PDB file of C-alpha atoms and ligand atoms in Angstrom:
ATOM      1  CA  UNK A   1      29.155  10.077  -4.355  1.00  0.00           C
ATOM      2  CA  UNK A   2      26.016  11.725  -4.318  1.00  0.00           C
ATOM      3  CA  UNK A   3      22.741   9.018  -2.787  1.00  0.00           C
ATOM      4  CA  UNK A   4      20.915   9.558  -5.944  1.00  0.00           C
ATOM      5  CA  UNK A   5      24.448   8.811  -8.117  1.00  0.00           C
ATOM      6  CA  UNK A   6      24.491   5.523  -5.935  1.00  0.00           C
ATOM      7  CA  UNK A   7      20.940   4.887  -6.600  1.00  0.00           C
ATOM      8  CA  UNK A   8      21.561   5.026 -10.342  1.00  0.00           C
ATOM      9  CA  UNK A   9      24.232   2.886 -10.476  1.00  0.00           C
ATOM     10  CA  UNK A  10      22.443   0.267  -8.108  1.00  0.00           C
ATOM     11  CA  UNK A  11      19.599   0.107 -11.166  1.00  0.00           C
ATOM     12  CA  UNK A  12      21.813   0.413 -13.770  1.00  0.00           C
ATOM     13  CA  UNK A  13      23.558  -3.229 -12.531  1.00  0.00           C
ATOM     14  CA  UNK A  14      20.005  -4.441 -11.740  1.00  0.00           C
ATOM     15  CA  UNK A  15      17.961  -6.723 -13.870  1.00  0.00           C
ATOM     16  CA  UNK A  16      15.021  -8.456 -11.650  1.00  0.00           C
ATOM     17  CA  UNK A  17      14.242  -5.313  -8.885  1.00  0.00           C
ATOM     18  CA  UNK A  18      11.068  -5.773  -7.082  1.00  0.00           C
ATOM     19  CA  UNK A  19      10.389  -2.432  -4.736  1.00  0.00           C
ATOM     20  CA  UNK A  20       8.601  -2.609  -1.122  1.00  0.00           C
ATOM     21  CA  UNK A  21       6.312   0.599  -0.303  1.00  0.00           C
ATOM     22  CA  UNK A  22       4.660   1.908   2.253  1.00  0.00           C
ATOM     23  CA  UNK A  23       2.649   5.294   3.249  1.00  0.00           C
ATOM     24  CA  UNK A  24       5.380   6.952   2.537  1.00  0.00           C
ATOM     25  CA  UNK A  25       5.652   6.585  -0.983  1.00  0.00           C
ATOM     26  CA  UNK A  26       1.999   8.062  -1.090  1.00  0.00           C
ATOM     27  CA  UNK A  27       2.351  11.007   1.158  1.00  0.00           C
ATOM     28  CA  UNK A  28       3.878  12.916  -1.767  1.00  0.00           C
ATOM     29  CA  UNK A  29       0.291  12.168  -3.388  1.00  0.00           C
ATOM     30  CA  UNK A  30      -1.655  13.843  -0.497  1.00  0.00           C
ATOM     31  CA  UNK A  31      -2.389  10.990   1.793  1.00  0.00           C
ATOM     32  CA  UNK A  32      -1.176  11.303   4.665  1.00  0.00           C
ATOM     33  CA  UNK A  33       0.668   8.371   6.482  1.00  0.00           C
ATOM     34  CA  UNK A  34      -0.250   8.062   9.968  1.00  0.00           C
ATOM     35  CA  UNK A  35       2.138   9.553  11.680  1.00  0.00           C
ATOM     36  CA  UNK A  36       1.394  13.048   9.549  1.00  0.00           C
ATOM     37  CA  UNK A  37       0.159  15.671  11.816  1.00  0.00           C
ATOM     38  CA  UNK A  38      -3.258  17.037  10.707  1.00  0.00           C
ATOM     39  CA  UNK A  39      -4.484  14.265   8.138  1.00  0.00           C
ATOM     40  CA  UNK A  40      -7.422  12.195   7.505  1.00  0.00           C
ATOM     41  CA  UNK A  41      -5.806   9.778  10.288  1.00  0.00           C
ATOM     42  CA  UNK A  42      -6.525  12.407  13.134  1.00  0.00           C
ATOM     43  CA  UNK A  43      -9.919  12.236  12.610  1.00  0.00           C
ATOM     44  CA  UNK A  44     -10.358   8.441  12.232  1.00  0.00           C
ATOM     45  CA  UNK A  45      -7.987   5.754  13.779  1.00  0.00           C
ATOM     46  CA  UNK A  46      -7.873   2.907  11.691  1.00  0.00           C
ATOM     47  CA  UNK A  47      -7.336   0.897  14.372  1.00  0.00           C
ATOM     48  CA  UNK A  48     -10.743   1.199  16.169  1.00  0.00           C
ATOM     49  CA  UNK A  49     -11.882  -0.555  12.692  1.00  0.00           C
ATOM     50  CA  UNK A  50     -11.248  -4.270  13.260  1.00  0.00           C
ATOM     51  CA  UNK A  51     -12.930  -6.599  11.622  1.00  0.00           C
ATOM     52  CA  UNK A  52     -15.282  -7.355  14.483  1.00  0.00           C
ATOM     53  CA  UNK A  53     -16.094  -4.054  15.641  1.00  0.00           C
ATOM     54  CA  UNK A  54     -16.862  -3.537  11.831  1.00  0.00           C
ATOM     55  CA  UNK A  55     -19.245  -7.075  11.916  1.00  0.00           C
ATOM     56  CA  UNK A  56     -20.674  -6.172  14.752  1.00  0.00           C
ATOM     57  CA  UNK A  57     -21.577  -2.932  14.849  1.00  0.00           C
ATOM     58  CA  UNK A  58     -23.860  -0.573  12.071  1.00  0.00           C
ATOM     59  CA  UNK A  59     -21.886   2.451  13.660  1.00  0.00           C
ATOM     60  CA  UNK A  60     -18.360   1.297  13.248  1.00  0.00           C
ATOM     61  CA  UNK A  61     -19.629   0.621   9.830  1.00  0.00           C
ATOM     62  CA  UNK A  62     -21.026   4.049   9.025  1.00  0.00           C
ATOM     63  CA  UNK A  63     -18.171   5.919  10.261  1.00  0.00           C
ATOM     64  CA  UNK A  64     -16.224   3.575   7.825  1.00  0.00           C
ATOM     65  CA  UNK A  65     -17.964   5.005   4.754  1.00  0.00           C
ATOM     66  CA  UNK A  66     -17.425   8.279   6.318  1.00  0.00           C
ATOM     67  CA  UNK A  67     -13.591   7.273   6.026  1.00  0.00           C
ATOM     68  CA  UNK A  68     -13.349   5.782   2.602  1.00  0.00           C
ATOM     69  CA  UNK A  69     -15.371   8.752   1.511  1.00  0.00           C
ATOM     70  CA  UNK A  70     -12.982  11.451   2.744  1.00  0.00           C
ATOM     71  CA  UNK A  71      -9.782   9.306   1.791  1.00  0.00           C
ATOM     72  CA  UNK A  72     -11.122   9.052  -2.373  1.00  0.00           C
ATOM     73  CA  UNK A  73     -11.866  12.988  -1.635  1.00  0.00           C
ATOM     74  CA  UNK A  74      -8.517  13.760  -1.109  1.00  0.00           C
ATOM     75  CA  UNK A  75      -8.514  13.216  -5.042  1.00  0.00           C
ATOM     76  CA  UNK A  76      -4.746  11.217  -5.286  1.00  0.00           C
ATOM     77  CA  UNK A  77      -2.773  10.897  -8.528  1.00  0.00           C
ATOM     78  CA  UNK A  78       0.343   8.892  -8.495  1.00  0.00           C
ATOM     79  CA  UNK A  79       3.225  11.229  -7.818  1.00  0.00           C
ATOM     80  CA  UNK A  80       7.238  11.108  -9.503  1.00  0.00           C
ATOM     81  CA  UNK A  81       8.070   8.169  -7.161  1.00  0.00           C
ATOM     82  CA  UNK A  82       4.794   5.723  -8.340  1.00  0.00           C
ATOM     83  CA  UNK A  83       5.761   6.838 -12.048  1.00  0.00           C
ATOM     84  CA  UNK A  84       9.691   6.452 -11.632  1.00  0.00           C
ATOM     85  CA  UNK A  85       8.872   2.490 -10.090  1.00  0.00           C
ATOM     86  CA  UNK A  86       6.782   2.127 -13.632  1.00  0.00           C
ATOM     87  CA  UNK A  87       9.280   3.491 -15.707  1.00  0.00           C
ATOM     88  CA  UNK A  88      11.445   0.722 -14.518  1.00  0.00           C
ATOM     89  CA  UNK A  89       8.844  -1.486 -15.468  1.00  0.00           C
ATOM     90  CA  UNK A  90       8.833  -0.217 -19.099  1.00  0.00           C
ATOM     91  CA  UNK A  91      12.605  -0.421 -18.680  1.00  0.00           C
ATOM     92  CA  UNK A  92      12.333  -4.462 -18.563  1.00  0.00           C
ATOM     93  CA  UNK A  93      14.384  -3.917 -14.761  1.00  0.00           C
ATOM     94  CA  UNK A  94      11.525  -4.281 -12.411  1.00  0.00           C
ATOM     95  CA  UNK A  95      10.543  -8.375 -11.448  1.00  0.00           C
ATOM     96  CA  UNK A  96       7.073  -6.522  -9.090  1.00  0.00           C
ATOM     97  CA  UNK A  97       6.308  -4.221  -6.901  1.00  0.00           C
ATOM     98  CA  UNK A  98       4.899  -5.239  -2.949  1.00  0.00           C
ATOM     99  CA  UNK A  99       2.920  -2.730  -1.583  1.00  0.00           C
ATOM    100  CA  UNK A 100       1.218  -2.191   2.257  1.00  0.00           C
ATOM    101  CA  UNK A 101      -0.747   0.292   0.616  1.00  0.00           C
ATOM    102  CA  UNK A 102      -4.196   0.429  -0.493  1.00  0.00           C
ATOM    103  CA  UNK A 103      -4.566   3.535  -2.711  1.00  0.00           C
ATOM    104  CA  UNK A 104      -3.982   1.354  -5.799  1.00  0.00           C
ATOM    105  CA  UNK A 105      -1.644   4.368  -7.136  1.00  0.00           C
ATOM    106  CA  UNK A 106       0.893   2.134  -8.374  1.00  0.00           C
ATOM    107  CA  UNK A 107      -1.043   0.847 -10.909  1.00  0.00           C
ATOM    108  CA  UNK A 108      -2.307   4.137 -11.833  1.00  0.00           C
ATOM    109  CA  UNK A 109       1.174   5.023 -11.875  1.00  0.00           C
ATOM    110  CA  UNK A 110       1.725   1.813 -14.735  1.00  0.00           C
ATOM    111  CA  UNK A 111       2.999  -0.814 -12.790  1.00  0.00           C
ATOM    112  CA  UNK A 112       1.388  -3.889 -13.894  1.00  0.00           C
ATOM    113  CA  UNK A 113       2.685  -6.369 -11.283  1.00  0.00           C
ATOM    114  CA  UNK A 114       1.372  -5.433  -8.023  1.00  0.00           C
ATOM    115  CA  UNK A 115       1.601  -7.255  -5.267  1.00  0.00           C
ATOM    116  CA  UNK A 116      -0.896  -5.369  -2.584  1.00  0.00           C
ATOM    117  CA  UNK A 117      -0.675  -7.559   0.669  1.00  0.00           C
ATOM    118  CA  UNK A 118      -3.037  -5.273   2.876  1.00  0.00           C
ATOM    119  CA  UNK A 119      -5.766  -5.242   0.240  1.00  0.00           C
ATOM    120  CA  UNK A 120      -7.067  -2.781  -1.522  1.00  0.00           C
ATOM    121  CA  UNK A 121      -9.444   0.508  -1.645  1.00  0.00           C
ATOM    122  CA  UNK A 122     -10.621   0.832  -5.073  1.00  0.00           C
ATOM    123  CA  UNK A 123     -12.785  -2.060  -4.610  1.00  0.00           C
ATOM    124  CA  UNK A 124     -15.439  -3.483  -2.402  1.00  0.00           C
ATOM    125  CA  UNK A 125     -16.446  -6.906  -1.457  1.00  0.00           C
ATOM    126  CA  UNK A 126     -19.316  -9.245  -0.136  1.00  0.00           C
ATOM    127  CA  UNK A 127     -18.137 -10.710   3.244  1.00  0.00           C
ATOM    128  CA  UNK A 128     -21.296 -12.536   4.388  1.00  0.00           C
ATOM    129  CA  UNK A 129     -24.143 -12.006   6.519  1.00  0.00           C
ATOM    130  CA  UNK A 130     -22.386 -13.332   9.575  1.00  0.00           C
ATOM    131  CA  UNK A 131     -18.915 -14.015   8.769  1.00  0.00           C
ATOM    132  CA  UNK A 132     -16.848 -15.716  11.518  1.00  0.00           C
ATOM    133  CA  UNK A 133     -14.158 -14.162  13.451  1.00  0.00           C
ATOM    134  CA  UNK A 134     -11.612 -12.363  11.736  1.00  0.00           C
ATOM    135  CA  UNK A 135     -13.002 -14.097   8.433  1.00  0.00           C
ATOM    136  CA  UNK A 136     -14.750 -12.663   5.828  1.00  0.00           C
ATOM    137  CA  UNK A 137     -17.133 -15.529   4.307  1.00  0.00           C
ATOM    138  CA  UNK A 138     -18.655 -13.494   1.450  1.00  0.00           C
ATOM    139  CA  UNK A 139     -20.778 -15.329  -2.204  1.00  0.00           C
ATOM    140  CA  UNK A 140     -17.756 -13.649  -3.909  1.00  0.00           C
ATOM    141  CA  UNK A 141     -19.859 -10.280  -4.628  1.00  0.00           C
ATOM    142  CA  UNK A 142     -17.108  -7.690  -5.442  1.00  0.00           C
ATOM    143  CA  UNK A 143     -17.378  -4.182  -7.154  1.00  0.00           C
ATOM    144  CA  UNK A 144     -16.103  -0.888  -7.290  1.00  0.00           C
ATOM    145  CA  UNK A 145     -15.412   1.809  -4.132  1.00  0.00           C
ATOM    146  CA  UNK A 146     -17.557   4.191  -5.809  1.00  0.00           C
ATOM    147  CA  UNK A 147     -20.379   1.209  -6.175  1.00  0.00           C
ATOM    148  CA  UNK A 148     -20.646   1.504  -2.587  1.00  0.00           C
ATOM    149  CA  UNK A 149     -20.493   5.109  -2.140  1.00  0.00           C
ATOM    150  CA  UNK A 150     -23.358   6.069  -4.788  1.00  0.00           C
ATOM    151  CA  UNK A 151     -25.118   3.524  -2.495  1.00  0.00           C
ATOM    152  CA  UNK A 152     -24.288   5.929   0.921  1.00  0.00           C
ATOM    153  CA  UNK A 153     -24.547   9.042  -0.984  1.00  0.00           C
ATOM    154  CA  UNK A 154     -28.201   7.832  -1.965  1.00  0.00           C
ATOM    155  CA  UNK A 155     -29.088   7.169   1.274  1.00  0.00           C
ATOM    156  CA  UNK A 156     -27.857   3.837   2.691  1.00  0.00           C
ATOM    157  CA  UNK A 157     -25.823   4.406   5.461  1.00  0.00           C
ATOM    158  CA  UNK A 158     -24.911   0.840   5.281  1.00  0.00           C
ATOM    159  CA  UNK A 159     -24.844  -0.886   2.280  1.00  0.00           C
ATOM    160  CA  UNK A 160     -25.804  -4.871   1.115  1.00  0.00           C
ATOM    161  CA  UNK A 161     -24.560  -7.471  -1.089  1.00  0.00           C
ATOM    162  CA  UNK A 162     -27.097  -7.192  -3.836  1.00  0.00           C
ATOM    163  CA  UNK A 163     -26.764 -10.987  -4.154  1.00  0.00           C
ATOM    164  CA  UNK A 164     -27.267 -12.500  -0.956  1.00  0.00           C
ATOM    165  CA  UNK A 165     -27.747  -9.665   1.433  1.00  0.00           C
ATOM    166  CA  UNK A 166     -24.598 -10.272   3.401  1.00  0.00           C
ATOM    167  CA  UNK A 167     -22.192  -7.272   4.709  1.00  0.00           C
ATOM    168  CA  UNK A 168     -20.444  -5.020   2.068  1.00  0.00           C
ATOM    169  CA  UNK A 169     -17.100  -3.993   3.334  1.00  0.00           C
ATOM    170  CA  UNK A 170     -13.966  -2.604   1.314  1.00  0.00           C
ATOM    171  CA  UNK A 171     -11.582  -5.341   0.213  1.00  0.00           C
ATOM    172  CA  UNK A 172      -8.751  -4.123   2.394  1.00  0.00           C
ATOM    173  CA  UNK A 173      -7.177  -5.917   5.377  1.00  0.00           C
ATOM    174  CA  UNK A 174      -8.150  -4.925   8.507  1.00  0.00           C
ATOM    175  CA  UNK A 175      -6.257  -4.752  11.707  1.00  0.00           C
ATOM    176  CA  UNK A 176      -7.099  -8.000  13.457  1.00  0.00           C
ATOM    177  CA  UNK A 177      -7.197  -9.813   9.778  1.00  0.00           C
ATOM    178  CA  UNK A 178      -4.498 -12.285   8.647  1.00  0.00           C
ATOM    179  CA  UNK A 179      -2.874 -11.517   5.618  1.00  0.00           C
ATOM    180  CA  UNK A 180      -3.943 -13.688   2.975  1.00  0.00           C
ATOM    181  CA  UNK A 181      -1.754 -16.849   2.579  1.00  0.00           C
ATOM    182  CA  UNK A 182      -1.721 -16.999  -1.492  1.00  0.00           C
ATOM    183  CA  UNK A 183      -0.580 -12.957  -1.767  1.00  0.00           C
ATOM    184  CA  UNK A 184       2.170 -13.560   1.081  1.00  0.00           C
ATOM    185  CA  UNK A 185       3.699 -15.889  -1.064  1.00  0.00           C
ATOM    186  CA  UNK A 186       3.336 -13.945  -3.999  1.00  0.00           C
ATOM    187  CA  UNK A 187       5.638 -11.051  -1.933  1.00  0.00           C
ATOM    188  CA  UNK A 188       7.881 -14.112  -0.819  1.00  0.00           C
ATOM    189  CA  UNK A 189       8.168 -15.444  -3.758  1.00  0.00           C
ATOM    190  CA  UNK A 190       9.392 -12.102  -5.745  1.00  0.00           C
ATOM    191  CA  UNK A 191      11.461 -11.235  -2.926  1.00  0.00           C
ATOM    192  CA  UNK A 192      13.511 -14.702  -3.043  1.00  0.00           C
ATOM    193  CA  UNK A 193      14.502 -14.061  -6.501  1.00  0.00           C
ATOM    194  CA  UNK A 194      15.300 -10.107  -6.958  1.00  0.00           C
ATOM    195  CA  UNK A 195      18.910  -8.966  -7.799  1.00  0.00           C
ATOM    196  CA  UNK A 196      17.871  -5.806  -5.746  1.00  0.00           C
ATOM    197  CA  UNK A 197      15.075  -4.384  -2.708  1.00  0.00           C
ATOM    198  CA  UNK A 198      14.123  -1.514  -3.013  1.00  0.00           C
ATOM    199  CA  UNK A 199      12.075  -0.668   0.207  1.00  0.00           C
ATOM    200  CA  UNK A 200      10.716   3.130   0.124  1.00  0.00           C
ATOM    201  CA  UNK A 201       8.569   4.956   2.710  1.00  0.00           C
ATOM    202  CA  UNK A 202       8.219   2.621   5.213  1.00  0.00           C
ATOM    203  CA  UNK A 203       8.912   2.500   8.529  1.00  0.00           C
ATOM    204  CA  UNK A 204      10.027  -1.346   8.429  1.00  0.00           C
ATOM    205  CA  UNK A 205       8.194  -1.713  12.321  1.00  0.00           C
ATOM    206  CA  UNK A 206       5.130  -4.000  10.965  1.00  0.00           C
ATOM    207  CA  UNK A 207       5.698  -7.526  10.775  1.00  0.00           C
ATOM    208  CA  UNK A 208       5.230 -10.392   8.986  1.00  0.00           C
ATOM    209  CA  UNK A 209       5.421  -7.595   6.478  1.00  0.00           C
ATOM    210  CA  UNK A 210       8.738  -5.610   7.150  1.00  0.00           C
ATOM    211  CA  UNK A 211       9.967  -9.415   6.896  1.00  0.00           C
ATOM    212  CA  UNK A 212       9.814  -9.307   3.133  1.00  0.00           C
ATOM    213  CA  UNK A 213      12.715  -6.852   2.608  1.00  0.00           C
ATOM    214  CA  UNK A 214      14.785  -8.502   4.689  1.00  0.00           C
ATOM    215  CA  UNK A 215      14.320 -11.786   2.812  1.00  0.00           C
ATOM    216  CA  UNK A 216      15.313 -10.793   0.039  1.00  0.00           C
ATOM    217  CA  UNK A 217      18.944  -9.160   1.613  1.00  0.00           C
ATOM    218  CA  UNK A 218      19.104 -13.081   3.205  1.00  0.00           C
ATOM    219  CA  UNK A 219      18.495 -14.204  -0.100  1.00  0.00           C
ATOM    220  CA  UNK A 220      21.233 -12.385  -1.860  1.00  0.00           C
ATOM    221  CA  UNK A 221      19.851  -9.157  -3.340  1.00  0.00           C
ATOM    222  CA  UNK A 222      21.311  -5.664  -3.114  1.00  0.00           C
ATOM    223  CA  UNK A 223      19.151  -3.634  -0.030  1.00  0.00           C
ATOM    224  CA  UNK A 224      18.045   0.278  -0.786  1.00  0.00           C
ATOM    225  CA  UNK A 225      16.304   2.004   1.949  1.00  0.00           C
ATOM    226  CA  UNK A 226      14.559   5.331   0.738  1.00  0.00           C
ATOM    227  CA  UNK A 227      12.862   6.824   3.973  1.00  0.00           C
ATOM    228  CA  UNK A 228      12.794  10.068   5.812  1.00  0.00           C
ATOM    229  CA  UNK A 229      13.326   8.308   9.054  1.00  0.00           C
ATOM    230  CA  UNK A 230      15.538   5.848  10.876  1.00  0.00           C
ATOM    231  CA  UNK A 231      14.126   2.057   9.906  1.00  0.00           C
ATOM    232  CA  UNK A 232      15.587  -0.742  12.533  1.00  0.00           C
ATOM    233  CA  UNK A 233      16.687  -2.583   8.621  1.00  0.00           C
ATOM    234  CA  UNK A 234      19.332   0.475   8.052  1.00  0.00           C
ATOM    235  CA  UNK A 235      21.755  -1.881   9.388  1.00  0.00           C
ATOM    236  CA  UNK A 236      21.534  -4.318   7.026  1.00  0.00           C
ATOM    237  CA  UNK A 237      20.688  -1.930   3.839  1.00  0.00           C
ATOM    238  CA  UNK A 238      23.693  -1.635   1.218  1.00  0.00           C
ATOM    239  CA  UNK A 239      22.121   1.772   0.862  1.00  0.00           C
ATOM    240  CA  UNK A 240      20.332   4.269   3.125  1.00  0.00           C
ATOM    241  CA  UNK A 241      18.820   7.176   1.541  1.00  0.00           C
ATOM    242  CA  UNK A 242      17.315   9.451   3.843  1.00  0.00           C
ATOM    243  CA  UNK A 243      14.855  11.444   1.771  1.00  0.00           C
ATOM    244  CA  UNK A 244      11.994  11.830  -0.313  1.00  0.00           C
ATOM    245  CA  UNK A 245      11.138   8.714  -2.187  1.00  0.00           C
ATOM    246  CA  UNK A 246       9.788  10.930  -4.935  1.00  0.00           C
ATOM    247  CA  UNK A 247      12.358  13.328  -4.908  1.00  0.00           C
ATOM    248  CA  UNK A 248      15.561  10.549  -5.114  1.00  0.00           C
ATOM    249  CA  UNK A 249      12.963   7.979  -7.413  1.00  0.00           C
ATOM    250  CA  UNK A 250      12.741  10.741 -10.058  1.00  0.00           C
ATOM    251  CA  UNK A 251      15.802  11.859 -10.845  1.00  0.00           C
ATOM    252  CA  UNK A 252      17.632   8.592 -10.328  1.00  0.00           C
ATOM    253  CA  UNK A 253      15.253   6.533 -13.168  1.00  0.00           C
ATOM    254  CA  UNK A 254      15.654  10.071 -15.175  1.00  0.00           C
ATOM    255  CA  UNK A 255      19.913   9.508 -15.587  1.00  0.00           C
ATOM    256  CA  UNK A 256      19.356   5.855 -16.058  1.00  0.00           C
ATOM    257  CA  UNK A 257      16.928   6.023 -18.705  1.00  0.00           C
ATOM    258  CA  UNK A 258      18.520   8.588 -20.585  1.00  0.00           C
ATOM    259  CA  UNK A 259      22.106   7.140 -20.350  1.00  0.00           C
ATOM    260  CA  UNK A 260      20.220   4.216 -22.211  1.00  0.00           C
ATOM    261  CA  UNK A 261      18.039   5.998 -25.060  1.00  0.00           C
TER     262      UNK A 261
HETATM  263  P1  NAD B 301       4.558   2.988   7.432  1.00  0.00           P
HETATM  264  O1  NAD B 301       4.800   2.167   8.618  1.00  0.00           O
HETATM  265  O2  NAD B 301       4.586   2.336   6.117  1.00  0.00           O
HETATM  266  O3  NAD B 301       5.589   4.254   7.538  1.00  0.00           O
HETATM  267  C1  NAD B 301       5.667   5.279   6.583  1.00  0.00           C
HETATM  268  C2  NAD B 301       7.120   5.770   6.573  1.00  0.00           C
HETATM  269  O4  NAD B 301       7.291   6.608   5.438  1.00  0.00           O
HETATM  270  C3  NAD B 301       7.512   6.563   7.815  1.00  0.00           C
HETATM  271  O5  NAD B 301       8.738   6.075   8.319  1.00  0.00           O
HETATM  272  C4  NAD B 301       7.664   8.000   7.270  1.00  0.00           C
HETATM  273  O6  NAD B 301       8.669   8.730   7.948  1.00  0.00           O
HETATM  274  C5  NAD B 301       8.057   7.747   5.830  1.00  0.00           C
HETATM  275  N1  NAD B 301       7.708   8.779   4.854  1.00  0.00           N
HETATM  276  C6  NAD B 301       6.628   9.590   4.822  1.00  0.00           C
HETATM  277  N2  NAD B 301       6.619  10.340   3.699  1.00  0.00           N
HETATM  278  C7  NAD B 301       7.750   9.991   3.004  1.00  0.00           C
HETATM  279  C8  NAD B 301       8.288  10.396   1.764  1.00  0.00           C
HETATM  280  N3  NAD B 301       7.692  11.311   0.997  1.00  0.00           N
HETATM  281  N4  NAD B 301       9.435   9.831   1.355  1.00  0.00           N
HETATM  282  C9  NAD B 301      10.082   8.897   2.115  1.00  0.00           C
HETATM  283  N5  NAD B 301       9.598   8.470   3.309  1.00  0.00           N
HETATM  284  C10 NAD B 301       8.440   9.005   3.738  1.00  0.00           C
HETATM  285  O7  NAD B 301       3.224   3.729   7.403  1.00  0.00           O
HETATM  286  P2  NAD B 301       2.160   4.075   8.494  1.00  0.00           P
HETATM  287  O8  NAD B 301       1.768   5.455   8.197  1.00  0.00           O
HETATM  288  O9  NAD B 301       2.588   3.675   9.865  1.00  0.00           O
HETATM  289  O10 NAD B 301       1.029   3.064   7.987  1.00  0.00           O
HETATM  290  C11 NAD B 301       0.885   1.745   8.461  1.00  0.00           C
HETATM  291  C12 NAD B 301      -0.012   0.950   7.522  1.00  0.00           C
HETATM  292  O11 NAD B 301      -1.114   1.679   6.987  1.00  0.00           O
HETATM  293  C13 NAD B 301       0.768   0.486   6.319  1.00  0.00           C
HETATM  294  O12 NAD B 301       0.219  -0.697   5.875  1.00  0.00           O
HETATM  295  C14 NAD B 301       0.463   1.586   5.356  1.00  0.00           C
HETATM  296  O13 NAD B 301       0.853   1.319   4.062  1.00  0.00           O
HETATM  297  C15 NAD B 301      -1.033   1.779   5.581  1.00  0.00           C
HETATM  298  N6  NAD B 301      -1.426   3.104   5.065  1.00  0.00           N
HETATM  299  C16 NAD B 301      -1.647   3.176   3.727  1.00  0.00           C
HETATM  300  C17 NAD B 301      -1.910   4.390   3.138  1.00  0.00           C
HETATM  301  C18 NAD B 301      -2.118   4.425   1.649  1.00  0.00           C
HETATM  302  O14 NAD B 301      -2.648   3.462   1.067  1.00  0.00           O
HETATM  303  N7  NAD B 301      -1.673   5.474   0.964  1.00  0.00           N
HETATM  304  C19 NAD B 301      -1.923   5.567   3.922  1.00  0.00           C
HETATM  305  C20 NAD B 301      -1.720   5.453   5.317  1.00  0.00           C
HETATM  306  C21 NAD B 301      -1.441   4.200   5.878  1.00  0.00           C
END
């Protein structure tokens, strides 16, 4: 039988699926995940922005900006794979969906129950004027990405809370940062009850949060692995596709759908 034939009739005996993502499910969107050769992520590591180096130092945050600014640039629009995971949605089959990303395309896409455990782009928030280690310690100040970009396109290269004067920084989680305690559970909590994982374009290496799948196969739930690489969970998966996550999403919702219209 044919992976995307599987697929279909893994949904089709599904009521409560909750999907895992990761970069990958965005590279068919235009950003790049960081292994892509030639992407935003050659010209800025991610990694050199920890939350201390971006406390600590104006430069680290500039350069940040610099970053956001190119990644909105690259213009993304949810792709066949973020609309498939909502049609499930509007299909009454799909419990949430957990996300590592921070493009916020899956609810552009119309998923409504999102579940973003490294934060998120779109918006920006007050983290203090001299917030502790690792620990943002903001007034609660948040607005929009593109607040704080007007601000550095008019001129401030690093831009205040309006409020209280503290450090504006996007409300993503940065390497060195915990995940937050209240979201992990949120993942944990969907991922104890699905009937089915569905864990697509990631590479499964990053813990706590490559955990969450694998909860859920403890817990009883069908595993489907959609990557275009090897993950160390293939093992364990009921189903490995090795592909496209757009490409198998698609045309697997497609058949279901219209074998129930
Ligand atoms: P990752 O560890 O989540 O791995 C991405 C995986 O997706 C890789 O195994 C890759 O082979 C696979 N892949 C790429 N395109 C695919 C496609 N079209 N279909 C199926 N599989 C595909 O990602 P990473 O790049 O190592 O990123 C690590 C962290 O940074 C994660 O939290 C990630 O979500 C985040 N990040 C987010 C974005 C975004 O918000 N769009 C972009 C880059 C990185």
């Amino acid at each position: 039988m044919s992976d995307v034939r599987s697929l279909t009739g893994i949904l089709r005996d599904s009521r409560n699926i909750v999907a895992f993502t990761g970069a990958g499910v965005s590279t068919e969107s235009g950003i790049p995940d960081f292994r892509s050769p030639g992407g935003i992520w050659t010209r800025y590591d991610p990694r050199e922005f920890t939350f201390d180096r971006f406390v600590e130092s104006a430069e680290v945050r500039e350069k940040s900006w610099q970053m956001r600014r190119e990644f909105f640039d690259l213009l993304p629009e949810p792709n066949p794979g973020h609309r498939a995971l909502a049609a499930l949605e509007g299909a009454g089959r799909m419990m949430g969906v957990i996300t590592q990303n921070i493009d916020g395309l899956h609810q552009q896409a119309g998923s409504s129950n999102v579940v973003e455990i490294h934060g998120t782009a779109r918006d920006v928030q007050c983290i203090g004027t001299a917030p502790g280690h690792d620990e943002p310690d903001g007034c609660g100040f948040t607005e929009s990405h593109q607040w704080a970009l007007d601000r550095v396109d008019a001129g401030e290269s690093d831009p205040r809370c309006p409020h209280c004067g503290g450090l504006i920084k996007s409300a993503t989680i940065s390497f060195g940062q915990a995940l937050a305690p209240d979201v992990m559970d949120a993942a944990a909590d969907l991922a104890a009850r699905c009937d089915t994982m569905l864990s697509i374009g990631s590479s499964l290496q990053v813990y706590p949060a490559a955990g969450i799948p694998l909860r859920a196969k403890e817990a009883g739930a069908v595993l489907v692995i959609i990557n275009d690489e090897e993950t160390p969970l293939d093992d364990v998966a009921d189903l490995v596709i090795r592909g496209k996550a757009g490409e198998t999403l698609e045309p697997a919702v497609a058949t279901l759908r219209s074998a129930e219209s």
